[in-house]
Short mmCIF file of C-alpha atoms in Angstrom, two decimals:
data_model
loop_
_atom_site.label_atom_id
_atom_site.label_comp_id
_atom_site.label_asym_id
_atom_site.label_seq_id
_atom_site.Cartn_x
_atom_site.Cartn_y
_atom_site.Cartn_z
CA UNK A 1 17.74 51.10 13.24
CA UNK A 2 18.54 47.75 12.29
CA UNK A 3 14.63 46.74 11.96
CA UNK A 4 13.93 49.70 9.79
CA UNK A 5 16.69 49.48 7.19
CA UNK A 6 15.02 46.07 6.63
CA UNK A 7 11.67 47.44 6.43
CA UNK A 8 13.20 50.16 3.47
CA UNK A 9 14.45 47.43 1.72
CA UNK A 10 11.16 45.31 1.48
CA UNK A 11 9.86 48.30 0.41
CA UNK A 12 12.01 48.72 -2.12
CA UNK A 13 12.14 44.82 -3.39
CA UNK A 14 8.00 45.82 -3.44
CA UNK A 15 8.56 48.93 -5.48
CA UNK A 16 11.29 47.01 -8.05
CA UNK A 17 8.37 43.95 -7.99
CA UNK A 18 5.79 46.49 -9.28
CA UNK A 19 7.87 48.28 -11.56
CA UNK A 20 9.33 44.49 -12.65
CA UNK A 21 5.67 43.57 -13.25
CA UNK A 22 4.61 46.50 -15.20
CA UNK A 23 7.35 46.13 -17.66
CA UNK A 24 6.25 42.47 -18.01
CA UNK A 25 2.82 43.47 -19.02
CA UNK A 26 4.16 46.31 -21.21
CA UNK A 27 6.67 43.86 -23.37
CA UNK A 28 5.51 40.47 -23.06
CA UNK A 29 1.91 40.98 -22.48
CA UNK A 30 0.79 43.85 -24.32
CA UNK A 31 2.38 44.77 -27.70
CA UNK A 32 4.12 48.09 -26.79
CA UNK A 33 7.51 46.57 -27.81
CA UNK A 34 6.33 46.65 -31.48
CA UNK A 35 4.39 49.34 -31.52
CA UNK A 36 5.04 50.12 -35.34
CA UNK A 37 4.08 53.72 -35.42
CA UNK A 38 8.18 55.06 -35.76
CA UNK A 39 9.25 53.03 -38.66
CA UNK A 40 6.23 52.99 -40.99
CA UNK A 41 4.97 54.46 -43.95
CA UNK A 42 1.60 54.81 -44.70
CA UNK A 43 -0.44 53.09 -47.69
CA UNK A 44 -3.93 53.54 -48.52
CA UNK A 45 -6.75 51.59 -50.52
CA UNK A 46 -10.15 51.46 -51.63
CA UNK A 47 -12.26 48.64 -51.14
CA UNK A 48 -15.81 48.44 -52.12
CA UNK A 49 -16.72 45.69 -48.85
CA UNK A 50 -14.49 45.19 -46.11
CA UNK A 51 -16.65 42.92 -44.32
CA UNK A 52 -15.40 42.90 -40.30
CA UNK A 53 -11.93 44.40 -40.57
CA UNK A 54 -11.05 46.20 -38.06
CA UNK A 55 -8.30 49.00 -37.18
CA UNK A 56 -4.80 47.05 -35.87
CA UNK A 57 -6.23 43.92 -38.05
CA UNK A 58 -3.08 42.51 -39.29
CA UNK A 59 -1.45 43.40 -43.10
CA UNK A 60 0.37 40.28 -44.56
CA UNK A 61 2.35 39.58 -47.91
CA UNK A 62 3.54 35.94 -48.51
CA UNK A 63 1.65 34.83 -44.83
CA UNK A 64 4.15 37.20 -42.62
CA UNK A 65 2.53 40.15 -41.17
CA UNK A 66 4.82 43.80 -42.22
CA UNK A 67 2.01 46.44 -41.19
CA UNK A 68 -1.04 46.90 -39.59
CA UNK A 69 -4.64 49.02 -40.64
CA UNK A 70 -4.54 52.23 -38.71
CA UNK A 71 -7.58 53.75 -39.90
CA UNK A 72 -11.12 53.08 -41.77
CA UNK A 73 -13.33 55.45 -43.41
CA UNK A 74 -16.13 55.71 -45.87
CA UNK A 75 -15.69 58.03 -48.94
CA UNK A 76 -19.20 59.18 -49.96
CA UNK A 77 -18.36 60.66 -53.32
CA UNK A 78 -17.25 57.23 -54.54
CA UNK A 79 -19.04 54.45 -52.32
CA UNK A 80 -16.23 53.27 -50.92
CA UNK A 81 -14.99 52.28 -47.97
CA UNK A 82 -10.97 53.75 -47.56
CA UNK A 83 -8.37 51.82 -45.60
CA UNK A 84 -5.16 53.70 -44.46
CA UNK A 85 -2.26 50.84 -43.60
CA UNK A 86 0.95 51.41 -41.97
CA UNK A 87 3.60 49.11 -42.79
CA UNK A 88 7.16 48.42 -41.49
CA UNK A 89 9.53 50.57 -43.24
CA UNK A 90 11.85 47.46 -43.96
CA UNK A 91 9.57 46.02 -46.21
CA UNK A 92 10.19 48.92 -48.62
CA UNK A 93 10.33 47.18 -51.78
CA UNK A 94 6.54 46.51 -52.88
CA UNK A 95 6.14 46.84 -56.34
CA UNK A 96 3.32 50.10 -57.23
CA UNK A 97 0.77 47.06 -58.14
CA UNK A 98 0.72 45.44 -55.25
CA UNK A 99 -2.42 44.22 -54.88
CA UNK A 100 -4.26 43.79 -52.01
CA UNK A 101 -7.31 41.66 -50.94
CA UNK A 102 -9.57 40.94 -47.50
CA UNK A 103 -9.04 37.27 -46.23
CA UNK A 104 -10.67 35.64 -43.37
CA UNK A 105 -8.32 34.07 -40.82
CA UNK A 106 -10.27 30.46 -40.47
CA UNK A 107 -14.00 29.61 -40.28
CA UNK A 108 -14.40 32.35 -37.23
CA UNK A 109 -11.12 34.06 -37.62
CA UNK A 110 -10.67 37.82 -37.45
CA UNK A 111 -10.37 39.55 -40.85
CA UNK A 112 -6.73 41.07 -42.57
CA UNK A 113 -5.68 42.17 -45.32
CA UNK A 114 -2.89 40.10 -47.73
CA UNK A 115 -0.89 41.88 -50.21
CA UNK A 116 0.05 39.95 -53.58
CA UNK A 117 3.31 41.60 -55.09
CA UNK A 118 2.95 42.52 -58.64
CA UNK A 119 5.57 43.28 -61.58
CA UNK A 120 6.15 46.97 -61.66
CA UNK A 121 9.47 48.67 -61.51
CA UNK A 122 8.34 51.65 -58.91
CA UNK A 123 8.03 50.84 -55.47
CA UNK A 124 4.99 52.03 -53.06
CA UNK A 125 5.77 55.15 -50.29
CA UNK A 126 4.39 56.74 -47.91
CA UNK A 127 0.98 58.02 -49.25
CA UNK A 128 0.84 56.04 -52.70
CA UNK A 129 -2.56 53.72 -52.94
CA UNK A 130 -2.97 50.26 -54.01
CA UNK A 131 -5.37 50.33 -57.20
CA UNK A 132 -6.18 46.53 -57.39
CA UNK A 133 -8.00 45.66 -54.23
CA UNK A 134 -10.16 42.83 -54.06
CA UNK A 135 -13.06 43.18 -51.29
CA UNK A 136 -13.86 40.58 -48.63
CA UNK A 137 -16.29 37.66 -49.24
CA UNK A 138 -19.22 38.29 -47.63
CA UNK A 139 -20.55 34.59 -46.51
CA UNK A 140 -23.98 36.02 -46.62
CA UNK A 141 -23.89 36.88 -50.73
CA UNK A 142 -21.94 33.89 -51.16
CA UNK A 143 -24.59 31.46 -49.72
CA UNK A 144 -27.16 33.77 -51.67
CA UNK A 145 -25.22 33.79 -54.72
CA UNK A 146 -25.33 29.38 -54.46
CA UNK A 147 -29.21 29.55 -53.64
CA UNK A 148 -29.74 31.74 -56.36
CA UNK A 149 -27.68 29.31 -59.34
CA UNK A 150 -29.33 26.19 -57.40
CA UNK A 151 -32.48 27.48 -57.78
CA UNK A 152 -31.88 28.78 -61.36
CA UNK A 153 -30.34 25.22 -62.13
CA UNK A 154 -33.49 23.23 -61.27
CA UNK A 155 -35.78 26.05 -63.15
CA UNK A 156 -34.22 24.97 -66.03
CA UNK A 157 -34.58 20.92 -65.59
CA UNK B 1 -54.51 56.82 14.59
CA UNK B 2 -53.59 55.83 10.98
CA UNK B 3 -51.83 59.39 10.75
CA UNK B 4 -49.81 58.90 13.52
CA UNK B 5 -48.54 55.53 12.25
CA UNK B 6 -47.40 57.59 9.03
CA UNK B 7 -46.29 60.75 11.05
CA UNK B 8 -43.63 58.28 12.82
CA UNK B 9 -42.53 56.24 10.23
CA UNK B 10 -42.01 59.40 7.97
CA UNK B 11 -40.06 60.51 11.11
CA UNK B 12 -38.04 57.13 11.71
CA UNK B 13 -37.20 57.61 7.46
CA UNK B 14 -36.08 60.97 8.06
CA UNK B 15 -33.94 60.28 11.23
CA UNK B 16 -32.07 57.36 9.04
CA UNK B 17 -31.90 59.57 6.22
CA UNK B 18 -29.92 62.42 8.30
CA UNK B 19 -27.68 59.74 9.90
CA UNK B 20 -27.06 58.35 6.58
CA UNK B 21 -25.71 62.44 5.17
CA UNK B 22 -24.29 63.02 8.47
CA UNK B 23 -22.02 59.81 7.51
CA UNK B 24 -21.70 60.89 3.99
CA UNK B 25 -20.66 64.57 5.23
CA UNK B 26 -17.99 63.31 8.07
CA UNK B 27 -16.13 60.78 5.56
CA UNK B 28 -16.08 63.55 3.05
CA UNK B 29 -14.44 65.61 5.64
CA UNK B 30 -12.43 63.64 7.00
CA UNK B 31 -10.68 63.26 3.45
CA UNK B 32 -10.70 66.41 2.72
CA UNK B 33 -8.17 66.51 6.21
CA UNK B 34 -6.21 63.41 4.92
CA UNK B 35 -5.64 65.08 1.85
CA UNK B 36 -4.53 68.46 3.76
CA UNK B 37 -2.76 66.28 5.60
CA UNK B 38 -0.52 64.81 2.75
CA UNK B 39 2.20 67.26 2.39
CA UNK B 40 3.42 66.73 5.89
CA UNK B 41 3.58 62.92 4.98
CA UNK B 42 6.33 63.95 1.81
CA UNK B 43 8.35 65.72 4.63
CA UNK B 44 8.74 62.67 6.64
CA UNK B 45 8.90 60.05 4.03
CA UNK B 46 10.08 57.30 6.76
CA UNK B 47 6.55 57.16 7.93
CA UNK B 48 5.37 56.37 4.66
CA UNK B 49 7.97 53.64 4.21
CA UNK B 50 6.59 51.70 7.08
CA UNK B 51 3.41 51.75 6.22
CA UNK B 52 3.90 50.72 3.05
CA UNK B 53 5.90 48.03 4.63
CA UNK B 54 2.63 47.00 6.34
CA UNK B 55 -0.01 47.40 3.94
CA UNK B 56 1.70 46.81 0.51
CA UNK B 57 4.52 44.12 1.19
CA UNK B 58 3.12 42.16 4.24
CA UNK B 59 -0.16 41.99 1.44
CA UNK B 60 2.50 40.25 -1.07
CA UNK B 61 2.45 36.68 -0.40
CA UNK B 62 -1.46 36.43 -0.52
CA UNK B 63 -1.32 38.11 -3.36
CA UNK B 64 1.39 36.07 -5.40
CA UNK B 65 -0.46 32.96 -4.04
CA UNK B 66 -3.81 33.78 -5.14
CA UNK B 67 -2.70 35.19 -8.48
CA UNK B 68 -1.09 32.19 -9.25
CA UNK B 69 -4.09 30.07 -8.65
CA UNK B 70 -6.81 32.62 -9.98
CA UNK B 71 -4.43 32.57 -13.52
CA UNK B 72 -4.50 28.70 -12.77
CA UNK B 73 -7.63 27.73 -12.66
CA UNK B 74 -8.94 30.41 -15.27
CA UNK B 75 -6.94 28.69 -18.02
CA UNK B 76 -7.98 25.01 -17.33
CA UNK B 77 -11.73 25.90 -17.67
CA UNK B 78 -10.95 28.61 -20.94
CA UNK B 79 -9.10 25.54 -21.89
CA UNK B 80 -11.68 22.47 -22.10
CA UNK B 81 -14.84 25.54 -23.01
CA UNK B 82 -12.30 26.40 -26.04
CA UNK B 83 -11.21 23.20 -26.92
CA UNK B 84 -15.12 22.83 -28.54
CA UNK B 85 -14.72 25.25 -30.79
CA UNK B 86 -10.94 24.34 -31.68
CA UNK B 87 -9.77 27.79 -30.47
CA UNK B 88 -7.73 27.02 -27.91
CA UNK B 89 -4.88 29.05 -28.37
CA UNK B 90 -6.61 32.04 -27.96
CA UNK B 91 -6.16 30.55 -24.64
CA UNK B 92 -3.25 33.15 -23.94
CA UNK B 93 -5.35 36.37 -25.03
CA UNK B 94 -8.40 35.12 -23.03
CA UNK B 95 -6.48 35.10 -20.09
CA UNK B 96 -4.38 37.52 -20.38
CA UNK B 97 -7.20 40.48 -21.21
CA UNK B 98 -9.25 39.20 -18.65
CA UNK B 99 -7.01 39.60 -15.91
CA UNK B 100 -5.49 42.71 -16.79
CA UNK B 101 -8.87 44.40 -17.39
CA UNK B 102 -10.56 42.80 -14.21
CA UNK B 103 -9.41 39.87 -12.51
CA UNK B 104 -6.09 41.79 -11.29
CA UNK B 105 -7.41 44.92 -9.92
CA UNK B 106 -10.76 43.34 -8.22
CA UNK B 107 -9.22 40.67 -7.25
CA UNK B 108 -6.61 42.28 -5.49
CA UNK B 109 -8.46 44.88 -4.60
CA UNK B 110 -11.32 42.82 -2.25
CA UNK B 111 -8.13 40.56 -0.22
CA UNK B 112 -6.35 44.02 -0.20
CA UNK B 113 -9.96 45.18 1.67
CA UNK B 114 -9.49 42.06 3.70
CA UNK B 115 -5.72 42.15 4.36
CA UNK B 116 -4.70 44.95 4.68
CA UNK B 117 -7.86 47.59 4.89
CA UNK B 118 -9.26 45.29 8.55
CA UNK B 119 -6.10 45.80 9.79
CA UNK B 120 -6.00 49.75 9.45
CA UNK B 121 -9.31 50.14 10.93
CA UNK B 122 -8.61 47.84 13.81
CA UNK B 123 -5.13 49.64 14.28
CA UNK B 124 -7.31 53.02 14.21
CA UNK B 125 -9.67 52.03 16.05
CA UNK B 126 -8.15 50.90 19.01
CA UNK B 127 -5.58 53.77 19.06
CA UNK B 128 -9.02 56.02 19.31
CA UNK B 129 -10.12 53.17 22.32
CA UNK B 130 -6.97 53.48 23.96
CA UNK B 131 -6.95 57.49 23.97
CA UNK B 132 -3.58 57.38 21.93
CA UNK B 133 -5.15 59.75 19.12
CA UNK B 134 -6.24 62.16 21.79
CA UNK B 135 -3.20 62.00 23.61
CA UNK B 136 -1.36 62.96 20.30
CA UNK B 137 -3.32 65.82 20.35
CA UNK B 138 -2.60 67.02 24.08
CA UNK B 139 0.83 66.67 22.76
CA UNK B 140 -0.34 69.32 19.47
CA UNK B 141 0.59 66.68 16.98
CA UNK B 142 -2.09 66.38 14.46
CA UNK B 143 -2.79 62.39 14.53
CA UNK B 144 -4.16 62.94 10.70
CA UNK B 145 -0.76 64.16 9.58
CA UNK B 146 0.99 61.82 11.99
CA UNK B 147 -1.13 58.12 11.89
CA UNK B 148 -3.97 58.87 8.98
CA UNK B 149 -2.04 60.38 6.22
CA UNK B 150 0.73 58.20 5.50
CA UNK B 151 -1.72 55.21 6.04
CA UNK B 152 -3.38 56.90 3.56
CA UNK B 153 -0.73 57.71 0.97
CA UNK B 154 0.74 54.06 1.30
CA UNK B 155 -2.40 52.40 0.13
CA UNK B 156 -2.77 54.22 -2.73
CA UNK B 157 0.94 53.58 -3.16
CA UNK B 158 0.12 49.91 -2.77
CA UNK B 159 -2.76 48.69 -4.73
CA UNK B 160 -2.05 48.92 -8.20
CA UNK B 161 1.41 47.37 -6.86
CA UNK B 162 -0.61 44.91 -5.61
CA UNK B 163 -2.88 44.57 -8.86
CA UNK B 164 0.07 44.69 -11.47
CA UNK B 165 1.94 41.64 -9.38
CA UNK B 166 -1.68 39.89 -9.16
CA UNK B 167 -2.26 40.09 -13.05
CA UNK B 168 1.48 39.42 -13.81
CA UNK B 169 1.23 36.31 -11.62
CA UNK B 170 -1.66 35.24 -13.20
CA UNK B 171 -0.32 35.14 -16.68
CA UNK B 172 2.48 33.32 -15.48
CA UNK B 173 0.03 30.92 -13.61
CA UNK B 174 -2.34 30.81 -16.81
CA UNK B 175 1.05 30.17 -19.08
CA UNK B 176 2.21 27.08 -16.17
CA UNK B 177 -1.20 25.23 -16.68
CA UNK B 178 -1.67 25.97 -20.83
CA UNK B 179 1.61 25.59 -21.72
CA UNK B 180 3.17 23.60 -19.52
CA UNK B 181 0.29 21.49 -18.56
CA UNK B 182 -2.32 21.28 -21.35
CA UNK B 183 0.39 21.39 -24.29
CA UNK B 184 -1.15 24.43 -25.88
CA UNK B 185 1.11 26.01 -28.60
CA UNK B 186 3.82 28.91 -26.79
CA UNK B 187 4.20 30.75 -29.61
CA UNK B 188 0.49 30.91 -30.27
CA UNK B 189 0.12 31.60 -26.68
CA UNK B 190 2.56 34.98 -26.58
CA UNK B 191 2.04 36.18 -29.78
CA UNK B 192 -1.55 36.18 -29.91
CA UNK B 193 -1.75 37.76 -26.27
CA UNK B 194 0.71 40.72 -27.81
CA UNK B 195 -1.30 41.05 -30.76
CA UNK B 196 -5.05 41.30 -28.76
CA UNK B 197 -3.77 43.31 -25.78
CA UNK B 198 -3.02 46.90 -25.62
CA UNK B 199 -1.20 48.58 -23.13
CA UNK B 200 -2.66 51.90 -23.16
CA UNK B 201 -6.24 50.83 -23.38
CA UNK B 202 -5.97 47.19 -21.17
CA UNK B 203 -3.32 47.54 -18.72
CA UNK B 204 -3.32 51.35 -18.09
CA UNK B 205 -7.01 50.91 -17.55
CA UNK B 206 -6.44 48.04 -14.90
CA UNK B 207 -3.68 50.29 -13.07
CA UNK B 208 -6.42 53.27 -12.91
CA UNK B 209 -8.64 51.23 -11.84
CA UNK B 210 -6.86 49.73 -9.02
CA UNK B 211 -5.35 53.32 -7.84
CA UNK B 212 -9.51 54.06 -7.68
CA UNK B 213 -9.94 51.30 -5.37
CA UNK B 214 -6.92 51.56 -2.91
CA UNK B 215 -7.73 55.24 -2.40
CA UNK B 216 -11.84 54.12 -1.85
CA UNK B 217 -10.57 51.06 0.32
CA UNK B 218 -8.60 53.02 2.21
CA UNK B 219 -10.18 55.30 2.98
CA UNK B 220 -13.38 53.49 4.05
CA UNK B 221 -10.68 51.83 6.14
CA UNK B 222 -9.62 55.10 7.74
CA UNK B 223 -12.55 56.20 8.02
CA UNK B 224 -14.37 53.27 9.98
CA UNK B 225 -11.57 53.35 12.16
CA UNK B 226 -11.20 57.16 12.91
CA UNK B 227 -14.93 56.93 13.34
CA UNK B 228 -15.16 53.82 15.81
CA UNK B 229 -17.18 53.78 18.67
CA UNK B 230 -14.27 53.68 21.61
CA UNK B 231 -14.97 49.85 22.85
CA UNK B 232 -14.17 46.64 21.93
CA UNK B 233 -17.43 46.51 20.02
CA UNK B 234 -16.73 49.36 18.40
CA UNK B 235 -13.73 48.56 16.68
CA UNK B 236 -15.22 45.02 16.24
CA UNK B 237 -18.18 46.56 14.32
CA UNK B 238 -15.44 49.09 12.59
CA UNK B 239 -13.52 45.66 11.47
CA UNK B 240 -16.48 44.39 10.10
CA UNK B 241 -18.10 47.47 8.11
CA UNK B 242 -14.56 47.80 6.94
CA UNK B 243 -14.10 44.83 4.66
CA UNK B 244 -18.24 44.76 3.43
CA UNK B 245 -18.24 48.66 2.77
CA UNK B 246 -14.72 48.62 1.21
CA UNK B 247 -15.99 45.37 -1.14
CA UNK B 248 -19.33 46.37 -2.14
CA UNK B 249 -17.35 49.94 -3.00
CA UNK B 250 -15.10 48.08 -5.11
CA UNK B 251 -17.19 46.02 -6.70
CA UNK B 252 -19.77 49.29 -7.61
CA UNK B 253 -17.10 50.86 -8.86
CA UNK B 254 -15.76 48.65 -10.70
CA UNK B 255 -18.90 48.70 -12.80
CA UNK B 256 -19.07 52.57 -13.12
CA UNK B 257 -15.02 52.22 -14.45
CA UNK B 258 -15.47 49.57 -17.15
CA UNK B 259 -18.59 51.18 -17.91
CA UNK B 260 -16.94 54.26 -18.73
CA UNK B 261 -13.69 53.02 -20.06
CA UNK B 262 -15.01 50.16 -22.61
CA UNK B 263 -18.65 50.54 -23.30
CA UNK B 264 -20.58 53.68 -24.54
CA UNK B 265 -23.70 53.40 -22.25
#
């Protein structure tokens, strides 16, 4: 009797190790602690490039990150490409111009998005859309772009 | 003389071929049985306890080890291949991703084939040798409900156990040698991992996979040893077949998972 009460509790010191280990990769590991779908509102914009973002791709005003993209889309009726955003429902008070642009994260760096506050009096809410958006750079056009003056430069020499 | 050289190797083909499905046919059997045999196994839940006792915590120690070490040794050579490209504190997410996605579950899953599945067959095996399965029978106890079942139950109990506490490990291992060690940033190290891994699409994949290979482990296990030829051979051979069948399964499926769960083949 003695032997198996022993045995029951091993088994049990495996069961709390499993259970110990799966709420280790659930909090620590994994980012189910701030899973930011509860406390958000939603935001939308139109850019005409977003380059590599990608959904979860981090939303940040002043460097810290208050959201995250949830969803991208491509309207056809206006050639543009349609980002929803979710962000934290502290950060509440982002004036309607907000404006929001497509940065690169270093040389090799995943894409996000940074939001520049603007001057209005109105706040954003759930739904409302950020009208000044400016789209990622492209490295591609922008090498093209310095080829192109270069070789427009010495044309004129 | 030509056509008789054809006539018998078509015949040799055929006679592998039917051994092969008469296999294929037993095994699927035989778990159809186990699983028949399952709801007896909730009645008596002591049986279950030991035998998770034997397969799941005696499995521990080689597991915690070997986590440690495979999270180890992973982050020192991320580390200096990272370190060329300046990118070294993605050090955390590298690690972390691949051991939750792969590392733990294999991993844990071919010494849990070595550990623990060897042992079952053996055990089987030689109760078949030594009559004690028949004699359970005499007795009108069905040894599948009595000795298969739980056995059965308590592996797939087990593994992703097993697999969580391997991955877990590892991340603590990875965090010793590229935190503690190499001097890479903790704050880069945690948040990036938090930021890159997902729990419903990394982790819960690694614990599905690793209930998917504790029930094919085990019951290749079972199998084998329910199967065994009665001698010392036998269960020798049983042994063996165990731990290369219950691998190469692993590893196969393994493939088919992360085929279906990541890519769009």
């Amino acid at each position: 009797m003695q032997k198996s009460k022993l045995m029951e509790v091993w088994v049990g010191i495996f069961a709390f190790i499993g259970i110990a280990g799966l709420v280790f990769l659930a909090y620590e590991v994994s980012s189910l602690s701030h899973s930011t779908s509860e406390n958000t509102y939603s935001v939308s914009a139109k850019f005409t490039n977003i380059g590599g973002l990608k959904p979860r791709a981090p939303i940040t005003i002043s460097g810290v990150k208050i959201g995250e993209v949830v969803s991208i889309s491509y309207d056809q009726d206006i050639y543009e490409a349609v980002v929803i955003m979710a962000l934290e429902k502290q950060y509440d008070k982002l004036p309607e111009d907000t404006s929001a642009s497509i940065f690169t994260a270093g040389l090799l760096g995943e894409q996000y998005i940074g939001l520049d506050p603007g001057g209005a009096e109105d706040y954003l809410e759930e739904g409302s859309e950020i009208d000044i958006t400016q789209s990622a750079i492209v490295l591609e056009k922008v090498i093209g772009e310095f080829l192109f003056s270069q070789t427009a430069d010495e044309g004129e020499e | 003389m030509l056509s008789n050289t054809v006539q018998y190797l078509i015949h040799a083909f055929w006679h592998v071929l039917e051994h092969a499905f008469q296999r294929l046919g037993r095994s699927h059997i035989f778990l159809f049985h186990i699983i028949l045999g399952i709801p007896s196994v909730l009645v008596r839940p002591l049986l279950l306890t030991k035998q998770i006792y034997m397969v799941g915590v005696l499995s521990l120690i080689i597991i915690i080890v070997s986590g440690m070490f495979v999270g180890g040794v992973l982050a020192l050579q991320l580390y200096y291949e990272l370190l060329k490209f300046g990118a070294e504190n993605s050090l955390g997410v590298l690690n972390a991703i691949s051991l939750v996605r792969e590392l733990g579950p294999v991993v844990s899953g071919l010494l849990f084939s070595g550990r623990a599945c060897s042992a079952l067959a053996a055990e089987i095996g030689l109760m078949k040798a030594t009559e004690q399965l028949s004699g359970m029978e005499m007795m009108a106890i069905d040894p599948i409900k009595r000795v298969i079942a739980p056995r059965f139950m308590a592996g797939i109990i087990s593994m992703p156990i097993l697999a969580i506490t391997f991955s877990t490990l590892g991340i603590i291992g990875g965090h010793l040698i590229g935190v503690d060690l190499l001097g890479i940033d903790e704050g880069a190290f945690w948040s990036q991992m938090q930021d890159k891994v997902s729990f419903s699409s990394d982790v819960m994949n690694g614990v599905i996979k690793s209930i998917a290979f504790g029930f094919v482990a085990t019951w290749i296990a079972l199998y084998q040893g329910y199967d065994a030829v009665p001698t010392s051979e036998g269960v020798s051979r049983a042994t063996t077949k165990t731990v290369v069948y219950a691998s190469l399964a692993i590893l196969a499926l393994d493939f088919v998972l992360t085929a279906l769960m990541y890519g769009e083949i």
